[in-house]
Tab-separated table of C-alpha atoms and ligand atoms in Angstrom:
chain	number	residue	atom	x	y	z
A	21	MET	CA	-2.338	-26.497	14.219
A	22	GLY	CA	-1.775	-22.746	13.680
A	23	GLN	CA	-3.473	-19.913	15.500
A	24	GLU	CA	-7.157	-19.645	14.486
A	25	SER	CA	-8.144	-16.526	16.387
A	26	PHE	CA	-6.888	-13.026	15.630
A	27	LYS	CA	-7.208	-9.558	17.093
A	28	ILE	CA	-7.529	-6.959	14.344
A	29	VAL	CA	-7.333	-3.222	14.957
A	30	LEU	CA	-9.301	-1.068	12.528
A	31	LEU	CA	-8.228	2.539	11.935
A	32	PRO	CA	-10.855	4.004	9.595
A	33	GLY	CA	-9.298	7.510	9.586
A	34	ASP	CA	-10.780	10.285	7.471
A	35	GLY	CA	-12.667	10.966	4.236
A	36	ILE	CA	-13.471	7.693	2.466
A	37	GLY	CA	-11.400	5.771	5.051
A	38	PRO	CA	-14.427	4.780	7.176
A	39	GLU	CA	-16.362	3.682	4.061
A	40	VAL	CA	-13.653	1.372	2.736
A	41	ILE	CA	-12.850	-0.027	6.192
A	42	ARG	CA	-16.542	-0.807	6.773
A	43	ALA	CA	-16.477	-2.645	3.442
A	44	ALA	CA	-13.329	-4.605	4.282
A	45	ARG	CA	-14.667	-5.532	7.720
A	46	HIS	CA	-17.903	-6.849	6.256
A	47	VAL	CA	-16.048	-9.036	3.760
A	48	ILE	CA	-13.458	-10.401	6.184
A	49	GLU	CA	-16.016	-11.102	8.927
A	50	LEU	CA	-17.981	-13.252	6.510
A	51	ALA	CA	-14.930	-14.913	4.982
A	52	ALA	CA	-13.452	-15.739	8.394
A	53	ALA	CA	-16.749	-17.091	9.734
A	54	GLU	CA	-17.083	-19.366	6.680
A	55	ALA	CA	-13.509	-20.581	7.238
A	56	GLY	CA	-14.045	-21.192	10.990
A	57	ILE	CA	-11.542	-18.510	11.991
A	58	SER	CA	-12.418	-16.261	14.895
A	59	LEU	CA	-11.703	-12.549	14.607
A	60	SER	CA	-12.115	-9.820	17.179
A	61	PHE	CA	-12.100	-6.184	16.116
A	62	GLU	CA	-11.152	-3.015	17.943
A	63	GLU	CA	-11.768	0.304	16.224
A	64	HIS	CA	-9.735	3.391	17.157
A	65	VAL	CA	-9.605	7.032	16.130
A	66	PHE	CA	-6.688	8.029	13.968
A	67	GLY	CA	-5.668	10.896	11.692
A	68	GLY	CA	-7.758	14.053	11.440
A	69	ALA	CA	-10.622	12.429	13.325
A	70	ALA	CA	-8.230	11.813	16.231
A	71	THR	CA	-6.857	15.367	16.106
A	72	ASP	CA	-10.424	16.668	16.381
A	73	GLU	CA	-11.208	14.375	19.302
A	74	THR	CA	-7.942	14.354	21.254
A	75	GLY	CA	-5.632	17.004	19.781
A	76	PHE	CA	-3.260	14.324	18.379
A	77	PRO	CA	-3.485	12.349	15.123
A	78	LEU	CA	-1.996	9.237	16.794
A	79	PRO	CA	-3.363	9.075	20.357
A	80	GLU	CA	-1.474	6.847	22.794
A	81	GLU	CA	-4.486	4.585	23.240
A	82	THR	CA	-4.644	3.992	19.477
A	83	LEU	CA	-0.932	3.194	19.265
A	84	ASN	CA	-1.075	0.842	22.260
A	85	ALA	CA	-4.030	-1.036	20.756
A	86	CYS	CA	-2.087	-1.389	17.486
A	87	LEU	CA	0.960	-2.745	19.296
A	88	ARG	CA	-1.164	-5.351	21.113
A	89	SER	CA	-2.914	-6.561	17.946
A	90	ASP	CA	-2.190	-9.287	15.398
A	91	GLY	CA	-2.706	-6.908	12.481
A	92	ILE	CA	-3.869	-3.385	11.676
A	93	LEU	CA	-6.179	-2.390	8.849
A	94	LEU	CA	-6.063	1.314	8.042
A	95	GLY	CA	-8.365	3.331	5.741
A	96	ALA	CA	-6.800	6.691	4.901
A	97	VAL	CA	-6.120	9.979	6.609
A	98	GLY	CA	-6.120	13.650	5.718
A	99	GLY	CA	-8.322	16.383	4.379
A	100	PRO	CA	-8.194	20.107	3.632
A	101	GLN	CA	-9.626	21.062	7.053
A	102	TRP	CA	-6.440	19.822	8.750
A	103	ASP	CA	-3.977	21.366	6.270
A	104	VAL	CA	-3.805	24.489	8.432
A	105	CYS	CA	-2.903	22.565	11.630
A	106	ALA	CA	0.561	22.552	13.185
A	107	ARG	CA	2.755	19.744	11.797
A	108	GLU	CA	2.320	17.469	14.845
A	109	GLU	CA	-1.468	17.789	14.636
A	110	ARG	CA	-1.728	16.918	10.953
A	111	PRO	CA	-3.204	13.540	9.994
A	112	GLU	CA	-0.252	12.686	7.726
A	113	TYR	CA	2.116	13.227	10.682
A	114	GLY	CA	0.133	10.604	12.593
A	115	LEU	CA	0.513	8.163	9.702
A	116	LEU	CA	4.277	8.611	9.496
A	117	ALA	CA	4.507	8.365	13.302
A	118	LEU	CA	2.512	5.112	13.312
A	119	ARG	CA	4.692	3.508	10.631
A	120	LYS	CA	7.804	4.632	12.521
A	121	ALA	CA	6.505	3.422	15.902
A	122	LEU	CA	5.710	0.009	14.442
A	123	GLY	CA	9.088	-0.137	12.703
A	124	SER	CA	7.352	-1.030	9.409
A	125	TYR	CA	10.218	-0.325	7.059
A	126	ALA	CA	9.062	-2.426	4.109
A	127	ASN	CA	6.056	-1.299	2.100
A	128	LEU	CA	4.834	-3.854	-0.433
A	129	ARG	CA	2.628	-2.513	-3.205
A	130	PRO	CA	1.573	-5.143	-5.734
A	131	VAL	CA	0.144	-4.010	-9.076
A	132	THR	CA	-1.503	-6.577	-11.317
A	133	VAL	CA	-3.600	-6.079	-14.433
A	134	PRO	CA	-5.407	-9.242	-15.492
A	135	ASP	CA	-6.638	-9.250	-19.101
A	136	PHE	CA	-10.252	-8.683	-18.066
A	137	LEU	CA	-9.349	-5.408	-16.323
A	138	ALA	CA	-7.145	-3.964	-19.039
A	139	ASP	CA	-10.048	-1.964	-20.489
A	140	ALA	CA	-10.361	0.098	-17.270
A	141	SER	CA	-6.957	1.728	-17.798
A	142	PRO	CA	-6.590	5.050	-19.635
A	143	LEU	CA	-3.602	3.382	-21.350
A	144	ARG	CA	-3.945	0.908	-24.216
A	145	PRO	CA	-5.074	-2.564	-23.069
A	146	SER	CA	-2.309	-4.098	-25.211
A	147	VAL	CA	0.244	-2.184	-23.102
A	148	VAL	CA	-1.118	-2.865	-19.615
A	149	ALA	CA	-2.663	-6.362	-19.832
A	150	GLY	CA	-0.554	-8.923	-18.005
A	151	THR	CA	1.272	-6.393	-15.796
A	152	ASP	CA	2.390	-8.050	-12.572
A	153	MET	CA	4.828	-6.008	-10.521
A	154	LEU	CA	5.618	-5.530	-6.872
A	155	ILE	CA	6.890	-2.202	-5.616
A	156	VAL	CA	9.084	-2.669	-2.547
A	157	ARG	CA	9.334	0.790	-1.000
A	158	GLU	CA	11.442	1.813	1.995
A	159	LEU	CA	8.937	3.364	4.384
A	160	ILE	CA	10.479	4.868	7.507
A	161	GLY	CA	13.573	6.636	6.243
A	162	GLY	CA	14.593	9.066	3.529
A	163	ILE	CA	13.438	12.612	3.042
A	164	TYR	CA	10.060	12.214	4.788
A	165	PHE	CA	11.867	11.605	8.083
A	166	GLY	CA	15.275	13.255	7.564
A	167	GLU	CA	16.542	15.883	10.021
A	168	PRO	CA	17.214	18.759	9.977
A	169	ARG	CA	14.034	20.018	8.412
A	170	GLY	CA	12.324	23.336	8.749
A	171	ARG	CA	11.469	26.767	7.475
A	172	ALA	CA	13.403	29.964	7.621
A	173	SER	CA	11.955	33.358	6.683
A	174	ASP	CA	12.371	32.983	2.938
A	175	SER	CA	13.451	29.365	2.487
A	176	ALA	CA	12.621	25.834	3.630
A	177	TYR	CA	14.682	22.653	3.783
A	178	ASN	CA	14.447	18.885	4.163
A	179	THR	CA	17.134	16.251	4.443
A	180	LEU	CA	17.496	13.142	2.334
A	181	ARG	CA	19.593	10.635	4.265
A	182	TYR	CA	19.896	6.845	4.110
A	183	SER	CA	22.333	4.675	6.045
A	184	LYS	CA	23.885	1.481	4.685
A	185	PRO	CA	21.877	-0.783	7.059
A	186	GLU	CA	18.601	0.913	6.071
A	187	ILE	CA	19.321	0.290	2.390
A	188	ALA	CA	20.599	-3.237	2.973
A	189	ARG	CA	17.505	-4.466	4.821
A	190	ILE	CA	15.029	-3.164	2.235
A	191	ALA	CA	17.204	-4.553	-0.585
A	192	GLN	CA	17.057	-7.973	1.082
A	193	VAL	CA	13.246	-7.790	1.167
A	194	ALA	CA	13.184	-7.007	-2.564
A	195	PHE	CA	15.564	-9.859	-3.439
A	196	GLU	CA	13.619	-12.343	-1.298
A	197	TRP	CA	10.392	-11.379	-3.066
A	198	ALA	CA	12.054	-11.660	-6.471
A	199	ARG	CA	13.030	-15.241	-5.602
A	200	ARG	CA	9.395	-16.034	-4.786
A	201	ARG	CA	8.234	-14.302	-7.990
A	202	ASN	CA	9.975	-13.984	-11.373
A	203	GLY	CA	13.569	-13.512	-10.241
A	204	SER	CA	14.275	-9.919	-11.203
A	205	VAL	CA	14.775	-6.634	-9.325
A	206	VAL	CA	14.997	-3.162	-10.825
A	207	SER	CA	16.418	-0.748	-8.254
A	208	ILE	CA	15.300	2.857	-8.668
A	209	ASP	CA	17.548	5.814	-7.864
A	210	LYS	CA	18.819	9.166	-9.072
A	211	SER	CA	22.508	8.386	-8.807
A	212	ASN	CA	23.408	10.781	-11.637
A	213	VAL	CA	22.544	13.636	-9.244
A	214	LEU	CA	22.243	12.512	-5.620
A	215	GLU	CA	24.972	11.208	-3.281
A	216	VAL	CA	22.346	9.236	-1.359
A	217	SER	CA	21.437	7.455	-4.588
A	218	ILE	CA	25.069	6.577	-5.286
A	219	LEU	CA	25.230	4.917	-1.858
A	220	TRP	CA	21.853	3.255	-2.544
A	221	ARG	CA	23.166	1.751	-5.811
A	222	ASP	CA	26.429	0.600	-4.176
A	223	VAL	CA	24.713	-1.118	-1.245
A	224	VAL	CA	22.061	-2.794	-3.409
A	225	SER	CA	24.800	-4.127	-5.726
A	226	GLU	CA	26.841	-5.333	-2.741
A	227	ILE	CA	23.900	-7.241	-1.195
A	228	HIS	CA	23.159	-8.715	-4.604
A	229	GLN	CA	26.720	-9.939	-5.076
A	230	GLN	CA	26.966	-11.310	-1.548
A	231	ALA	CA	23.765	-13.308	-1.349
A	232	TYR	CA	21.430	-12.979	-4.320
A	233	SER	CA	23.409	-13.484	-7.519
A	234	ASP	CA	20.676	-15.896	-8.717
A	235	VAL	CA	18.351	-12.862	-8.963
A	236	GLU	CA	18.688	-10.562	-11.972
A	237	LEU	CA	19.464	-6.990	-10.850
A	238	SER	CA	19.385	-3.795	-12.878
A	239	HIS	CA	19.346	-0.115	-11.920
A	240	MET	CA	17.144	2.603	-13.366
A	241	TYR	CA	16.932	6.370	-12.827
A	242	VAL	CA	13.613	7.372	-11.330
A	243	ASP	CA	12.694	9.706	-14.198
A	244	ASN	CA	13.247	6.934	-16.728
A	245	ALA	CA	11.319	4.524	-14.491
A	246	ALA	CA	8.291	6.830	-14.585
A	247	MET	CA	8.370	6.665	-18.373
A	248	GLN	CA	9.054	2.915	-18.548
A	249	ILE	CA	6.129	2.126	-16.202
A	250	VAL	CA	3.779	3.808	-18.658
A	251	MET	CA	5.470	2.599	-21.867
A	252	ASN	CA	6.187	-1.008	-20.983
A	253	PRO	CA	4.966	-2.027	-17.510
A	254	ARG	CA	5.277	-5.768	-18.198
A	255	GLN	CA	9.089	-5.519	-18.102
A	256	PHE	CA	8.989	-5.135	-14.291
A	257	ASP	CA	8.903	-7.850	-11.668
A	258	VAL	CA	10.131	-6.272	-8.388
A	259	LEU	CA	10.840	-2.533	-8.225
A	260	LEU	CA	12.984	-1.479	-5.271
A	261	THR	CA	12.693	2.167	-4.226
A	262	GLY	CA	13.313	4.644	-1.445
A	263	ASN	CA	10.461	6.313	0.393
A	264	MET	CA	9.607	9.321	-1.787
A	265	PHE	CA	10.283	7.736	-5.194
A	266	GLY	CA	8.082	4.790	-4.206
A	267	ASP	CA	5.306	7.078	-3.016
A	268	ILE	CA	5.197	8.831	-6.372
A	269	LEU	CA	5.746	5.827	-8.650
A	270	SER	CA	3.077	3.746	-6.939
A	271	ASP	CA	0.433	6.417	-7.567
A	272	LEU	CA	1.561	6.379	-11.187
A	273	THR	CA	0.976	2.633	-11.403
A	274	SER	CA	-2.687	3.254	-10.591
A	275	THR	CA	-3.076	4.369	-14.209
A	276	LEU	CA	-2.253	0.787	-15.249
A	277	VAL	CA	-5.124	-0.655	-13.215
A	278	GLY	CA	-7.475	2.241	-13.925
A	279	SER	CA	-7.876	3.564	-10.393
A	280	LEU	CA	-5.963	4.287	-7.209
A	281	GLY	CA	-8.887	2.669	-5.426
A	282	MET	CA	-7.771	-0.768	-6.657
A	283	LEU	CA	-4.309	-0.823	-5.085
A	284	PRO	CA	-3.564	-2.585	-1.774
A	285	SER	CA	-0.439	-2.401	0.359
A	286	ALA	CA	1.257	-3.990	3.345
A	287	CYS	CA	3.749	-2.326	5.696
A	288	LEU	CA	5.943	-5.029	7.188
A	289	GLY	CA	9.170	-5.597	9.049
A	290	GLY	CA	8.024	-4.145	12.370
A	291	THR	CA	6.223	-5.283	15.505
A	292	VAL	CA	2.802	-5.695	13.851
A	293	GLY	CA	1.815	-5.592	10.173
A	294	LEU	CA	-0.070	-2.528	8.925
A	295	PHE	CA	-2.299	-2.993	5.883
A	296	GLU	CA	-3.744	-0.076	3.955
A	297	PRO	CA	-5.005	0.786	0.509
A	298	VAL	CA	-2.563	2.967	-1.426
A	299	HIS	CA	-5.097	5.762	-1.932
A	300	GLY	CA	-5.684	8.774	0.304
A	301	SER	CA	-8.858	10.044	1.939
A	302	ALA	CA	-10.357	11.306	-1.356
A	303	PRO	CA	-12.276	14.232	0.184
A	304	ASP	CA	-13.881	14.919	-3.221
A	305	ILE	CA	-15.995	11.743	-2.979
A	306	ALA	CA	-16.167	11.175	0.795
A	307	GLY	CA	-19.593	10.222	2.114
A	308	MET	CA	-21.034	9.784	-1.389
A	309	ASP	CA	-20.949	5.963	-1.592
A	310	LYS	CA	-18.565	6.309	-4.549
A	311	ALA	CA	-15.325	4.959	-3.067
A	312	ASN	CA	-13.868	1.843	-4.595
A	313	PRO	CA	-13.447	-0.548	-1.642
A	314	ILE	CA	-11.244	-3.074	-3.476
A	315	GLY	CA	-7.867	-1.628	-2.411
A	316	ALA	CA	-8.924	-1.959	1.232
A	317	ILE	CA	-10.462	-5.413	0.760
A	318	VAL	CA	-7.380	-6.790	-0.998
A	319	SER	CA	-5.207	-5.194	1.725
A	320	SER	CA	-7.120	-7.391	4.174
A	321	ALA	CA	-6.220	-10.413	2.015
A	322	MET	CA	-2.554	-9.387	2.392
A	323	LEU	CA	-3.138	-9.232	6.153
A	324	PHE	CA	-4.344	-12.835	6.196
A	325	GLU	CA	-1.383	-13.945	4.081
A	326	GLU	CA	0.865	-12.402	6.722
A	327	LEU	CA	-1.118	-14.176	9.470
A	328	ASN	CA	-0.406	-17.436	7.672
A	329	GLN	CA	-4.000	-17.903	6.499
A	330	PRO	CA	-3.408	-18.233	2.745
A	331	GLU	CA	-6.717	-19.981	2.057
A	332	LEU	CA	-8.698	-17.155	3.582
A	333	ALA	CA	-6.644	-14.642	1.603
A	334	THR	CA	-7.208	-16.573	-1.623
A	335	ARG	CA	-10.936	-16.736	-0.993
A	336	ILE	CA	-11.111	-12.941	-0.569
A	337	ARG	CA	-9.012	-12.339	-3.695
A	338	ARG	CA	-11.149	-14.739	-5.754
A	339	ALA	CA	-14.395	-13.110	-4.597
A	340	VAL	CA	-13.052	-9.714	-5.697
A	341	GLU	CA	-11.951	-11.153	-9.031
A	342	GLN	CA	-15.320	-12.824	-9.597
A	343	ALA	CA	-17.216	-9.586	-8.855
A	344	LEU	CA	-15.063	-7.800	-11.450
A	345	LEU	CA	-15.391	-10.646	-13.955
A	346	ASP	CA	-19.160	-10.395	-13.522
A	347	GLY	CA	-18.869	-6.803	-14.717
A	348	TYR	CA	-19.413	-4.869	-11.481
A	349	ARG	CA	-17.426	-1.642	-11.269
A	350	THR	CA	-17.411	1.464	-9.092
A	351	ALA	CA	-17.507	4.811	-10.931
A	352	ASP	CA	-13.719	5.281	-10.880
A	353	MET	CA	-13.131	2.377	-13.262
A	354	LEU	CA	-16.166	1.983	-15.427
A	355	ALA	CA	-15.684	0.211	-18.722
A	356	GLU	CA	-17.945	-0.668	-21.622
A	357	ASP	CA	-20.750	-3.067	-20.657
A	358	SER	CA	-19.932	-2.834	-16.960
A	359	THR	CA	-22.555	-2.424	-14.248
A	360	GLU	CA	-21.987	0.676	-12.127
A	361	VAL	CA	-22.368	0.140	-8.391
A	362	GLY	CA	-21.609	2.193	-5.284
A	363	THR	CA	-19.315	1.255	-2.393
A	364	LYS	CA	-22.001	-0.617	-0.446
A	365	GLU	CA	-23.297	-2.597	-3.393
A	366	MET	CA	-19.793	-3.499	-4.567
A	367	THR	CA	-19.095	-4.758	-1.042
A	368	ASN	CA	-22.254	-6.876	-1.045
A	369	VAL	CA	-21.479	-8.254	-4.506
A	370	ILE	CA	-18.011	-9.331	-3.301
A	371	ALA	CA	-19.375	-10.722	-0.016
A	372	ASN	CA	-21.999	-12.747	-1.911
A	373	ARG	CA	-19.294	-14.368	-4.013
A	374	LEU	CA	-17.239	-15.596	-1.052
A	375	SER	CA	-19.112	-18.870	-0.688
A	376	GLU	CA	-19.063	-19.487	-4.471
A	377	VAL	CA	-15.279	-19.273	-4.616
A	378	ALA	CA	-14.421	-21.318	-1.518
A	379	ALA	CA	-10.720	-22.116	-1.858
B	526	NAD	P1	-6.314	10.664	-2.943
B	526	NAD	O1	-5.701	9.343	-3.108
B	526	NAD	O2	-7.152	10.845	-1.726
B	526	NAD	O3	-7.230	10.977	-4.214
B	526	NAD	C1	-6.704	11.144	-5.531
B	526	NAD	C2	-7.845	10.927	-6.556
B	526	NAD	O4	-8.163	9.522	-6.585
B	526	NAD	C3	-9.143	11.652	-6.191
B	526	NAD	O5	-9.750	12.086	-7.380
B	526	NAD	C4	-9.979	10.577	-5.536
B	526	NAD	O6	-11.372	10.774	-5.678
B	526	NAD	C5	-9.533	9.324	-6.277
B	526	NAD	N1	-9.606	8.143	-5.389
B	526	NAD	C6	-8.771	7.835	-4.383
B	526	NAD	N2	-9.168	6.717	-3.782
B	526	NAD	C7	-10.274	6.301	-4.408
B	526	NAD	C8	-11.152	5.206	-4.234
B	526	NAD	N3	-10.960	4.277	-3.269
B	526	NAD	N4	-12.206	5.086	-5.060
B	526	NAD	C9	-12.410	5.975	-6.041
B	526	NAD	N5	-11.615	7.043	-6.259
B	526	NAD	C10	-10.565	7.203	-5.441
B	526	NAD	O7	-5.145	11.738	-2.989
B	526	NAD	P2	-5.172	13.311	-2.726
B	526	NAD	O8	-6.444	13.894	-3.265
B	526	NAD	O9	-3.886	13.797	-3.199
B	526	NAD	O10	-5.171	13.465	-1.156
B	526	NAD	C11	-6.335	13.648	-0.347
B	526	NAD	C12	-5.917	13.580	1.123
B	526	NAD	O11	-5.445	12.248	1.424
B	526	NAD	C13	-4.759	14.516	1.483
B	526	NAD	O12	-5.029	15.053	2.746
B	526	NAD	C14	-3.545	13.610	1.523
B	526	NAD	O13	-2.530	14.070	2.389
B	526	NAD	C15	-4.161	12.324	2.041
B	526	NAD	N6	-3.423	11.086	1.673
B	526	NAD	C16	-3.450	10.101	2.606
B	526	NAD	C17	-2.859	8.896	2.311
B	526	NAD	C18	-2.973	7.792	3.326
B	526	NAD	O14	-3.751	7.898	4.257
B	526	NAD	N7	-2.237	6.695	3.179
B	526	NAD	C19	-2.255	8.679	1.069
B	526	NAD	C20	-2.278	9.707	0.127
B	526	NAD	C21	-2.882	10.918	0.438
């Protein structure tokens, strides 16, 4: 019998982070109790909240708790009040430092648009319905981490650098996922301009030839990919990207689903899995009971998949789907004939459906 008791660390963070983490906790506590799985939670300060309290966005105590846990559920960090802080005190620095410390190099960002949600997108339902793609984004390398970086008196610079092993390991993740899905990978680069992208394309092709020739591989420039995602999103199965391109393209995919608040993600490959909605701290709606909690709730389903609890994950996903099918929507993705609810009510609606959809 597998492990039936898990230690989860919650990092609510800033802005709407605490609201969506409260929502996810409520849903997973209920779902786990119904499934006879025991969960213990530890909550720790992180991001701007941690800078205010301790002077650092990733306090040692928070990191140690994460490293001792079975899984980490993170809300979001950041806000204008910390934009003036020194780099090491900024919430986003804490986030990058956490991902790096965990060694979470593979960021999985699934984007699906079932027919019944297609009307929430600003794009035509006939274009987005049936979209089912997985963005596999390299997370702890590339220009966000490259050295040297800095500012001179009238210029500033960053470094985009990838090594062959860094590219190879993320390419393997993408090919493995393609095998479990629909068998195709589109690798994104800018090899018409960047040396790093030429290496990226070479290494991805090499790994493909060596071990994954059963998977269909094609390459696409990032600017074309941005257009193709909007024009014809159903053509994609697995999209393989570096850190910055993946950051930007995954926000773009939120237009397919209607809202950034819908998108979950998992950061894997390191000591402990880190699960977080794709969105940021949304200071414009923080504290207003307007945040869509679904990205965070579905991120918790990804956490349970990683903990080898697929039934629990399925139950959470089905409860979310049923709430949406029943017409409940937060303000960010209202559609005709839908019932507008706030964060708390959406959470309760999903929680109430857990027992109905028992896997
Ligand atoms: P954002 O994702 O916070 O918000 C973009 C837009 O989407 C806003 O209009 C917001 O109201 C809306 N939105 C986001 N999540 C939503 C949700 N769950 N429900 C409803 N609407 C939602 O991006 P931003 O405004 O560019 O950044 C705000 C802050 O968040 C910045 O400090 C940024 O650095 C930080 N950020 C953090 C993360 C993270 O923690 N992983 C990611 C991106 C941005």
